[in-house]
Tab-separated table of C-alpha atoms and ligand atoms in Angstrom:
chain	number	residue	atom	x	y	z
A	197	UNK	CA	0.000	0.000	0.000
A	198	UNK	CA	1.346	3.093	-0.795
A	199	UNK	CA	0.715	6.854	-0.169
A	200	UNK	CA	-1.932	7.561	-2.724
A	201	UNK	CA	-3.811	4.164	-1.619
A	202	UNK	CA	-3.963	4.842	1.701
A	203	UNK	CA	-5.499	8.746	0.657
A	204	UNK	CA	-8.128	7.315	-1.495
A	205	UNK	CA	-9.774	5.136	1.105
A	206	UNK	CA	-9.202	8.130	3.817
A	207	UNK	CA	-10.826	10.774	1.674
A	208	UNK	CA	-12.678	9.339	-1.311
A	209	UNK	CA	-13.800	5.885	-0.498
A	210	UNK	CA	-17.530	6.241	0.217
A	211	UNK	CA	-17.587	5.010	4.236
A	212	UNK	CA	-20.010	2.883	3.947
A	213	UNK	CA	-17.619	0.727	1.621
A	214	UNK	CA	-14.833	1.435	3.675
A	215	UNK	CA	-16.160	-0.144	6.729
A	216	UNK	CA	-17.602	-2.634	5.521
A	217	UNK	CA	-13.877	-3.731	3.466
A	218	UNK	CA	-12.496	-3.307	7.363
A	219	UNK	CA	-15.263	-5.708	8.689
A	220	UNK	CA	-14.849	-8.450	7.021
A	221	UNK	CA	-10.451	-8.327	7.187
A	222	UNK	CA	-11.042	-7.948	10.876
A	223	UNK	CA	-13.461	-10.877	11.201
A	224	UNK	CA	-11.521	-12.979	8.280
A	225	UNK	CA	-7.858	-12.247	10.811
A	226	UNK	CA	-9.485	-11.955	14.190
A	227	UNK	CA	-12.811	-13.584	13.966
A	228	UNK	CA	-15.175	-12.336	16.088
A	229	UNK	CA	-13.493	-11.699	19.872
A	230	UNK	CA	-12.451	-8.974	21.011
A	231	UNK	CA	-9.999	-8.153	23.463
A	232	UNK	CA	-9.661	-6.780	26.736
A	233	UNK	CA	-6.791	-5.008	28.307
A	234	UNK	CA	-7.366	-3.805	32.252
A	235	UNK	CA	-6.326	-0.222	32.244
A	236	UNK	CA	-4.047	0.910	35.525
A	237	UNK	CA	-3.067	4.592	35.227
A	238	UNK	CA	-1.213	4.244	38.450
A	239	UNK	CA	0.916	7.631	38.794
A	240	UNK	CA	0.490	11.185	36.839
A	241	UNK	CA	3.280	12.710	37.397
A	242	UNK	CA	5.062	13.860	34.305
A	243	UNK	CA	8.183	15.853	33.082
A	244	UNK	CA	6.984	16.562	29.487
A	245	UNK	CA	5.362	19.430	28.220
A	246	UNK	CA	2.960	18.197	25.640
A	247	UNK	CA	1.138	21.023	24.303
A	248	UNK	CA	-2.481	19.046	24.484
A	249	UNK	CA	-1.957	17.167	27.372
A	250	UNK	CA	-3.259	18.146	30.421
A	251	UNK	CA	-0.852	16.236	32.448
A	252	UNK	CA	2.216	18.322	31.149
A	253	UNK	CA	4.558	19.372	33.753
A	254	UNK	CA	3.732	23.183	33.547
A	255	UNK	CA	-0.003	21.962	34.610
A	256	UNK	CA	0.509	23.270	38.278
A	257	UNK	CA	-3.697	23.134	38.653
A	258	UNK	CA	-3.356	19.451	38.490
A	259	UNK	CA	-3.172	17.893	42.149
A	260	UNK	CA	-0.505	14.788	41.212
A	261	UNK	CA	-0.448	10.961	42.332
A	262	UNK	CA	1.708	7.911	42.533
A	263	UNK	CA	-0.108	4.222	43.412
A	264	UNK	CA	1.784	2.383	45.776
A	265	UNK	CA	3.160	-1.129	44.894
A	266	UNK	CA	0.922	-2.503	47.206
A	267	UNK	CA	-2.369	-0.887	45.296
A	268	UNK	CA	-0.900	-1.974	42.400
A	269	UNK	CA	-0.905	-5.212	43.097
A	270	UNK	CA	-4.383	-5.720	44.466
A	271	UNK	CA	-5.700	-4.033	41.385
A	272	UNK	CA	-3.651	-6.405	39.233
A	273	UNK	CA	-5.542	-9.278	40.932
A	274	UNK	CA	-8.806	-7.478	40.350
A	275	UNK	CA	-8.217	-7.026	36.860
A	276	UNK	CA	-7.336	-10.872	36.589
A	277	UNK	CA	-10.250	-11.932	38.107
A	278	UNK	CA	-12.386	-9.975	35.886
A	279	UNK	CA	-11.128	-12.168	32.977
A	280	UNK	CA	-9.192	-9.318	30.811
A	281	UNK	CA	-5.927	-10.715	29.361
A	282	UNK	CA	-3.441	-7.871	30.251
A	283	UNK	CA	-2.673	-5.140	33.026
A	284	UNK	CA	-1.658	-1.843	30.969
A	285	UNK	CA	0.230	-0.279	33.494
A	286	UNK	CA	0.394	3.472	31.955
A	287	UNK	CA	1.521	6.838	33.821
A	288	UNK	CA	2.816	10.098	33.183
A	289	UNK	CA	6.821	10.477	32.421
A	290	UNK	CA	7.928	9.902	35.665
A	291	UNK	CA	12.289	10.016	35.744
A	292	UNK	CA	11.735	9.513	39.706
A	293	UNK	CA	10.234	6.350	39.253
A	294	UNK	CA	13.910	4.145	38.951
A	295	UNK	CA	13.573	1.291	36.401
A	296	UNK	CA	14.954	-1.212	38.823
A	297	UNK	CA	11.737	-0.346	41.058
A	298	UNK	CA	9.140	-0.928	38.314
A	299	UNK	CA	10.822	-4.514	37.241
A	300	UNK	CA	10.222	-6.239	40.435
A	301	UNK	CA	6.402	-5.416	40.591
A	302	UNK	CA	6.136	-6.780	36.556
A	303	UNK	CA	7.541	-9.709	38.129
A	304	UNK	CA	5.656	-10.514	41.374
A	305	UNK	CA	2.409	-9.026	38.963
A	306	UNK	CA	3.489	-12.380	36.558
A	307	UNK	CA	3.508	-14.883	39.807
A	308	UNK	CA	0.533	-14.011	41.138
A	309	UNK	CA	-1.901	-13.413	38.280
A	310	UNK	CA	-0.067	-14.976	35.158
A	311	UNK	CA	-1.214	-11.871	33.373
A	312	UNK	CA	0.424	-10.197	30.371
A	313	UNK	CA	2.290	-6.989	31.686
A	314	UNK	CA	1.713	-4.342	28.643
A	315	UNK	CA	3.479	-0.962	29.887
A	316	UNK	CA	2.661	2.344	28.991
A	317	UNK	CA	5.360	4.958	30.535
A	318	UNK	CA	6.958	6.967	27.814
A	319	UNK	CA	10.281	7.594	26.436
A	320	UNK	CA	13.544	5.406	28.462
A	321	UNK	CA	16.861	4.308	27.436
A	322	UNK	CA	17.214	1.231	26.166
A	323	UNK	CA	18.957	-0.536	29.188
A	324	UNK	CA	15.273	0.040	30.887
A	325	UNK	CA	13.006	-1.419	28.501
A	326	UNK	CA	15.956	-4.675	28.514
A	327	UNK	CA	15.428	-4.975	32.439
A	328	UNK	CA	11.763	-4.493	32.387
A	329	UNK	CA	11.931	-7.241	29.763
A	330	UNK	CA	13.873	-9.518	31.288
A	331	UNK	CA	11.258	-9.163	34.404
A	332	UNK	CA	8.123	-10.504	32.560
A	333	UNK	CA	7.212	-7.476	30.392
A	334	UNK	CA	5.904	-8.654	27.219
A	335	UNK	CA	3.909	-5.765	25.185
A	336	UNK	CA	4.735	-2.070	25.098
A	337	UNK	CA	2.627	0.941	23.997
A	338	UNK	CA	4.468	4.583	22.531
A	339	UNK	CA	2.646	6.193	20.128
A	340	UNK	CA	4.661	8.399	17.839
A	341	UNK	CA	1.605	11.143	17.953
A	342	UNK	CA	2.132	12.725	14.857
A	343	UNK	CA	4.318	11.587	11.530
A	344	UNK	CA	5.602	15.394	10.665
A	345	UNK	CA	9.276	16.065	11.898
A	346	UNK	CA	8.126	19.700	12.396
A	347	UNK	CA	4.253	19.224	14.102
A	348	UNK	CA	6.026	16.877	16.728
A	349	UNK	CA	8.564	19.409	17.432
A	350	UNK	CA	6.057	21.692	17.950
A	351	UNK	CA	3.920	20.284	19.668
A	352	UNK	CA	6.490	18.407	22.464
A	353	UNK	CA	8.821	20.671	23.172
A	354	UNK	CA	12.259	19.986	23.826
A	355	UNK	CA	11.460	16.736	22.027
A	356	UNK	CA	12.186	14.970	19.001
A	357	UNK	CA	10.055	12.260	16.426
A	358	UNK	CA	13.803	11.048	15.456
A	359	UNK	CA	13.929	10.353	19.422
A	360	UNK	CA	10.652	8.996	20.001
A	361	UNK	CA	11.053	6.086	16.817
A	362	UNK	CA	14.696	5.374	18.410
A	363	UNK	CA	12.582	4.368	21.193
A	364	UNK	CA	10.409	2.042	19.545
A	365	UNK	CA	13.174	0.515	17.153
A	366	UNK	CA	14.543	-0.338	20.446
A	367	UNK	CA	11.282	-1.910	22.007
A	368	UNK	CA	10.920	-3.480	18.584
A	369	UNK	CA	14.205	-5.263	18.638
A	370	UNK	CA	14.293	-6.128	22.076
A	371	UNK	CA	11.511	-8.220	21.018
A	372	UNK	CA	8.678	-6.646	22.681
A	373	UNK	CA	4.886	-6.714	21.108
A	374	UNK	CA	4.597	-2.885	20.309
A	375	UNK	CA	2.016	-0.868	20.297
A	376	UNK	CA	2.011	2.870	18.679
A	377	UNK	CA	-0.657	5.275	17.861
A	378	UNK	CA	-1.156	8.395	16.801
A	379	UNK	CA	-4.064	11.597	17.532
A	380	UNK	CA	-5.957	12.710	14.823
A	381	UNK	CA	-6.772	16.031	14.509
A	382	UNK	CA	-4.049	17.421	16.557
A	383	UNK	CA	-3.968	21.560	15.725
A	384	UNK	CA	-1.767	21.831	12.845
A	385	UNK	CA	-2.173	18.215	11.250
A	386	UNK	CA	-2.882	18.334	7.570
A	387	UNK	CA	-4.714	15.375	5.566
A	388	UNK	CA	-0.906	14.313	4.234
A	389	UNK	CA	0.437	13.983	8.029
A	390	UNK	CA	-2.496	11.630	8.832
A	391	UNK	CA	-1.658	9.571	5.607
A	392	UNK	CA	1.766	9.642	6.912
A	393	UNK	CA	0.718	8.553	10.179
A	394	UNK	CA	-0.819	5.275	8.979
A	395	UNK	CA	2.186	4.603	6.233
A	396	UNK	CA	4.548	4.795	9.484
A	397	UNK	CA	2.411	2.631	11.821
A	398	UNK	CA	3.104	0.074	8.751
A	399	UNK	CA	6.402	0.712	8.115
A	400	UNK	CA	7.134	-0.166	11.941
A	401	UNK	CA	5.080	-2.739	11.517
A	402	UNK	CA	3.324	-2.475	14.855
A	403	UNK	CA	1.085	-4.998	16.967
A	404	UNK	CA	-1.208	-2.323	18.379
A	405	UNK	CA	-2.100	0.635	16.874
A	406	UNK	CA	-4.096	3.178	19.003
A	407	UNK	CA	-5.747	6.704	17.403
A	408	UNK	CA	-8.178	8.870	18.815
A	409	UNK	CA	-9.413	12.592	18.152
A	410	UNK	CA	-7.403	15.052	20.029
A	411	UNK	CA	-9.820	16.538	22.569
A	412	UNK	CA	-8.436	20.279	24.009
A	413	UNK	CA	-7.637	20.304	27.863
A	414	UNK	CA	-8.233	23.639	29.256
A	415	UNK	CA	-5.245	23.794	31.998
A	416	UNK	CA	-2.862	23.617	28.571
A	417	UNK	CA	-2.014	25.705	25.512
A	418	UNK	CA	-4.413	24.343	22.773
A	419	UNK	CA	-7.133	24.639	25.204
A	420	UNK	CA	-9.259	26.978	22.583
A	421	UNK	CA	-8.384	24.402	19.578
A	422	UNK	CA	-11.589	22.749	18.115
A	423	UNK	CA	-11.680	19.115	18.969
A	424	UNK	CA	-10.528	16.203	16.103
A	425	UNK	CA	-13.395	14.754	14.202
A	426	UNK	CA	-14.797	11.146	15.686
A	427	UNK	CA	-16.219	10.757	12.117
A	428	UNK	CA	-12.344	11.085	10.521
A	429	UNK	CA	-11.229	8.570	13.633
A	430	UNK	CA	-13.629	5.869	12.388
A	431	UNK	CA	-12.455	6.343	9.115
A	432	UNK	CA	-8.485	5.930	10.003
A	433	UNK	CA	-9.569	3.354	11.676
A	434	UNK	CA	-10.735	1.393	8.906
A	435	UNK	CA	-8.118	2.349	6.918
A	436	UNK	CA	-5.501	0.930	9.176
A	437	UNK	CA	-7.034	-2.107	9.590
A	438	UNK	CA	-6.778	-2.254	5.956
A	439	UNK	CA	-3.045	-1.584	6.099
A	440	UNK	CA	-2.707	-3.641	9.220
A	441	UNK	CA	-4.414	-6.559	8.999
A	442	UNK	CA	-2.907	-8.329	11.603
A	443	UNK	CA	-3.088	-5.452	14.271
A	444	UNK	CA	-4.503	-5.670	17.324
A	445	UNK	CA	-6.775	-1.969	17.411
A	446	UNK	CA	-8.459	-0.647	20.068
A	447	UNK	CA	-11.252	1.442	20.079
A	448	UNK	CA	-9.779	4.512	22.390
A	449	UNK	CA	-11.411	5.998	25.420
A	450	UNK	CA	-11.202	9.553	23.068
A	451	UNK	CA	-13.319	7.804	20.691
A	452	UNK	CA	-16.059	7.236	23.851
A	453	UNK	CA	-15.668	10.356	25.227
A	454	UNK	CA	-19.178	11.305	23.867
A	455	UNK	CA	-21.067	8.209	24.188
A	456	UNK	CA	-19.399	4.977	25.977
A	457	UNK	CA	-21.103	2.107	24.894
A	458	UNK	CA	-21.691	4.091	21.531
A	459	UNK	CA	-18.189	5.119	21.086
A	460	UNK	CA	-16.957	1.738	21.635
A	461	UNK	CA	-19.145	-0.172	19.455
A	462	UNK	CA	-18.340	1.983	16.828
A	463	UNK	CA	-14.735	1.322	16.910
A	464	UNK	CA	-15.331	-2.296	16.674
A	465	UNK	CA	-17.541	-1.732	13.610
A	466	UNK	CA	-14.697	-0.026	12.186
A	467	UNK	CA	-12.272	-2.867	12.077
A	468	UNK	CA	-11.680	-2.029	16.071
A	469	UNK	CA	-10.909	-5.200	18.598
A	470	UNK	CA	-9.514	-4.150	21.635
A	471	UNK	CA	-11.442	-2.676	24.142
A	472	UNK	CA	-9.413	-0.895	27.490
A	473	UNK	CA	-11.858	-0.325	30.576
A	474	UNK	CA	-9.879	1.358	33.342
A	475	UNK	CA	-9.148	-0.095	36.741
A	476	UNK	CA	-7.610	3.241	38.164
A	477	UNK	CA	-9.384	3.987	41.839
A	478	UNK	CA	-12.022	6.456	41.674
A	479	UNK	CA	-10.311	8.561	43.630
A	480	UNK	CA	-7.788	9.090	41.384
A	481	UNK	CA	-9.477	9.105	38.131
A	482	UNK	CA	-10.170	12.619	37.733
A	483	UNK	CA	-6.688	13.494	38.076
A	484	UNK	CA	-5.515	11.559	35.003
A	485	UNK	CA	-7.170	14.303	33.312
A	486	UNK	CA	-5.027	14.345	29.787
A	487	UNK	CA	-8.144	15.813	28.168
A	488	UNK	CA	-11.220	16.939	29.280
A	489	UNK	CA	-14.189	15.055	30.316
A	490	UNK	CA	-12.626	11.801	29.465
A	491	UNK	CA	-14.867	9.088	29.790
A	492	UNK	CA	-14.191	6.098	32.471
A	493	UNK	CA	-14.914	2.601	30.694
A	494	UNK	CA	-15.640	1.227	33.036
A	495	UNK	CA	-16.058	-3.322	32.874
A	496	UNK	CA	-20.300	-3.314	32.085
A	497	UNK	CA	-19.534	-0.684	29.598
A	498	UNK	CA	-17.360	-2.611	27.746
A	499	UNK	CA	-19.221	-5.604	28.112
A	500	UNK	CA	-22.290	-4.407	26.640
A	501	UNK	CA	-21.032	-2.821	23.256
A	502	UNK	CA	-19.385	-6.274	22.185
A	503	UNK	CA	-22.720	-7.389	22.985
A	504	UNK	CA	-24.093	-4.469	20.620
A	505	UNK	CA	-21.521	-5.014	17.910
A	506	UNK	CA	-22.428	-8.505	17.987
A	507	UNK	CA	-19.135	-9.886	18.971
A	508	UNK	CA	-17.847	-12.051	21.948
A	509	UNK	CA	-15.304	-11.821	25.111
A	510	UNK	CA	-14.277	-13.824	27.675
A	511	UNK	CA	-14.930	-11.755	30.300
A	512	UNK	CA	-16.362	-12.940	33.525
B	638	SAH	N1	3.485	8.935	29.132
B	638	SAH	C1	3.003	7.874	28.295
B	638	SAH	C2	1.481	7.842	28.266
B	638	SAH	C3	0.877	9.086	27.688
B	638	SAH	S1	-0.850	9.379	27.930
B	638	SAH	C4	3.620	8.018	26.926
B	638	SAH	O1	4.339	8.981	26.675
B	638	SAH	O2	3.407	7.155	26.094
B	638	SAH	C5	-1.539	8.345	26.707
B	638	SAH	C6	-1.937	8.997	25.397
B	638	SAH	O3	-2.917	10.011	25.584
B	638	SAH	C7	-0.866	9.731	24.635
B	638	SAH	O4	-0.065	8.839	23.925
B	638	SAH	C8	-1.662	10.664	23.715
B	638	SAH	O5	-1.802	10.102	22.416
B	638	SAH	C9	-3.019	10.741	24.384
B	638	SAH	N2	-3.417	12.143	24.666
B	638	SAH	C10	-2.832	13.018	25.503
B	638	SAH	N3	-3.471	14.212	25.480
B	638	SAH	C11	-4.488	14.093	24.596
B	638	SAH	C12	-5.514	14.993	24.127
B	638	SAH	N4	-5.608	16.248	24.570
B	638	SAH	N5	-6.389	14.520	23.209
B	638	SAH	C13	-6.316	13.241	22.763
B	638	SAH	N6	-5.369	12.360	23.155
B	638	SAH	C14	-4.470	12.777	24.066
């Protein structure tokens, strides 16, 4: 597939057509489950300065938290009793947090649930991502955010896209599942970056790929920019499914932002099977504010769009 493929099915391809060509490769590579990943966001603390997200550093209106290994743990076994099939343990980018203290809990997590660890905590060196490997870690998730050189320098300051793929070459070679994503969108994104985005998710050849609209946070810069288009998410969706076969793609908490069990089941009728309800404490939910009024899937959410798309899960 190529770059003026991938545009014709993104902006001409009537979208009726287009999901219903993403259908049937889903259900022809995947069949009809879909699967569930337990959401932990267990600390927000953060040293970048994304310009959309509202748990930048500079956000000083944002009261901060760190789960203790203990919580951790007990939520782990929650989210393995409920019958999902991996703990995504995601937090801000948090240098305090030493990689030698993360790998024993991945671990101990691996003893006592026999879960898949997926984690979700931004930009290391390599030697982390080796040790956090060699403790049980099996799946990763980075998205690149945007494909343009000059949006991503933009819009993460002090940060590079030629930094951010060095990172997931490495995750890639060290043999981990990978996972990366992008936001559509994003202020500044033109219809060639998003057909960028998807030729570079294939390119890497990723496992997972994750997109949702970029939805403006109002304790950060873009706060006034209009919100991405759930109707051009569905559609990249598709697409990618059609340039990924094989890809495990979740239907984002953006995309349900608006409507749950709505959101959701439209994501898995656009070539969508992954679904990710959180397990983060109430109490802390609200504070892993990265955009604003994000939705909380919560497990009988989930549950009842695969029952409205039709599809099954082997949750308990
Ligand atoms: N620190 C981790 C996790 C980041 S938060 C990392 O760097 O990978 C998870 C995702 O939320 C990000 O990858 C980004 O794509 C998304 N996100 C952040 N702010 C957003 C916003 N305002 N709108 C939509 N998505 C956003």
């Amino acid at each position: 597939m190529r770059y003026n493929d991938i545009a014709t099915l993104l902006f001409h391809t009537p979208l009726e057509d287009l999901l219903r060509r993403a259908d049937a490769l889903r259900r022809r590579h995947h069949g009809d489950h879909v699967y569930v990943r337990g959401l932990l966001e267990f600390g927000n603390v953060c040293i970048c300065n994304c310009r959309y997200c509202g748990l930048r550093h500079a956000n000083t209106r944002l009261p901060r938290y760190r789960l203790s290994p203990r919580d951790i743990l007990s939520i782990a076994e929650t989210i393995a009793a409920s019958g999902a099939d991996t703990i995504v343990l995601q937090s801000g980018e948090d240098p305090s947090l030493p990689a030698t203290a993360l790998a024993p809990l991945i671990s101990t997590i691996r003893e006592r649930t026999g879960l898949a660890v997926t984690l979700s905590v931004g930009e290391r060196p390599r030697a982390d991502y080796a040790l956090w490997k060699d403790a049980g870690a099996t799946r990763y998730l980075l998205k690149h955010e945007t494909a343009d050189p000059d949006l991503y320098a933009r819009l993460h300051p002090g940060r590079t896209l030629a930094e951010r793929l060095r990172c997931l070459d490495d995750l890639i070679d060290l043999g981990y599942a990978t996972g990366s994503g992008f936001i559509v969108g994003l202020p500044g994104q033109t219809p060639e970056i998003l057909v960028k985005d998807i030729l570079l998710a294939r390119a890497l050849g990723v496992k997972m790929c994750g997109v949702g609209p970029f939805i403006p946070q109002a304790d950060t810069p873009l706060r006034e920019a209009p919100p991405g288009s759930v109707a051009l998410t569905l559609r990249v969706m598709a697409v990618l499914r059609l340039a990924l076969p094989h890809a495990y793609l979740p239907a984002t908490t953006a995309l349900a932002t608006l409507d749950p069990v709505a959101g959701q089941r439209d994501g898995l009728r656009a070539g969508g099977n992954v679904l990710m309800p959180s397990f983060t404490p109430d109490k802390y939910r609200g504070n892993y504010r990265i955009y604003d009024n994000k939705a909380c899937i919560r497990l009988e959410e989930v549950k009842e769009a695969i029952t409205r798309a039709g599809r099954t899960h082997s949750l308990r």
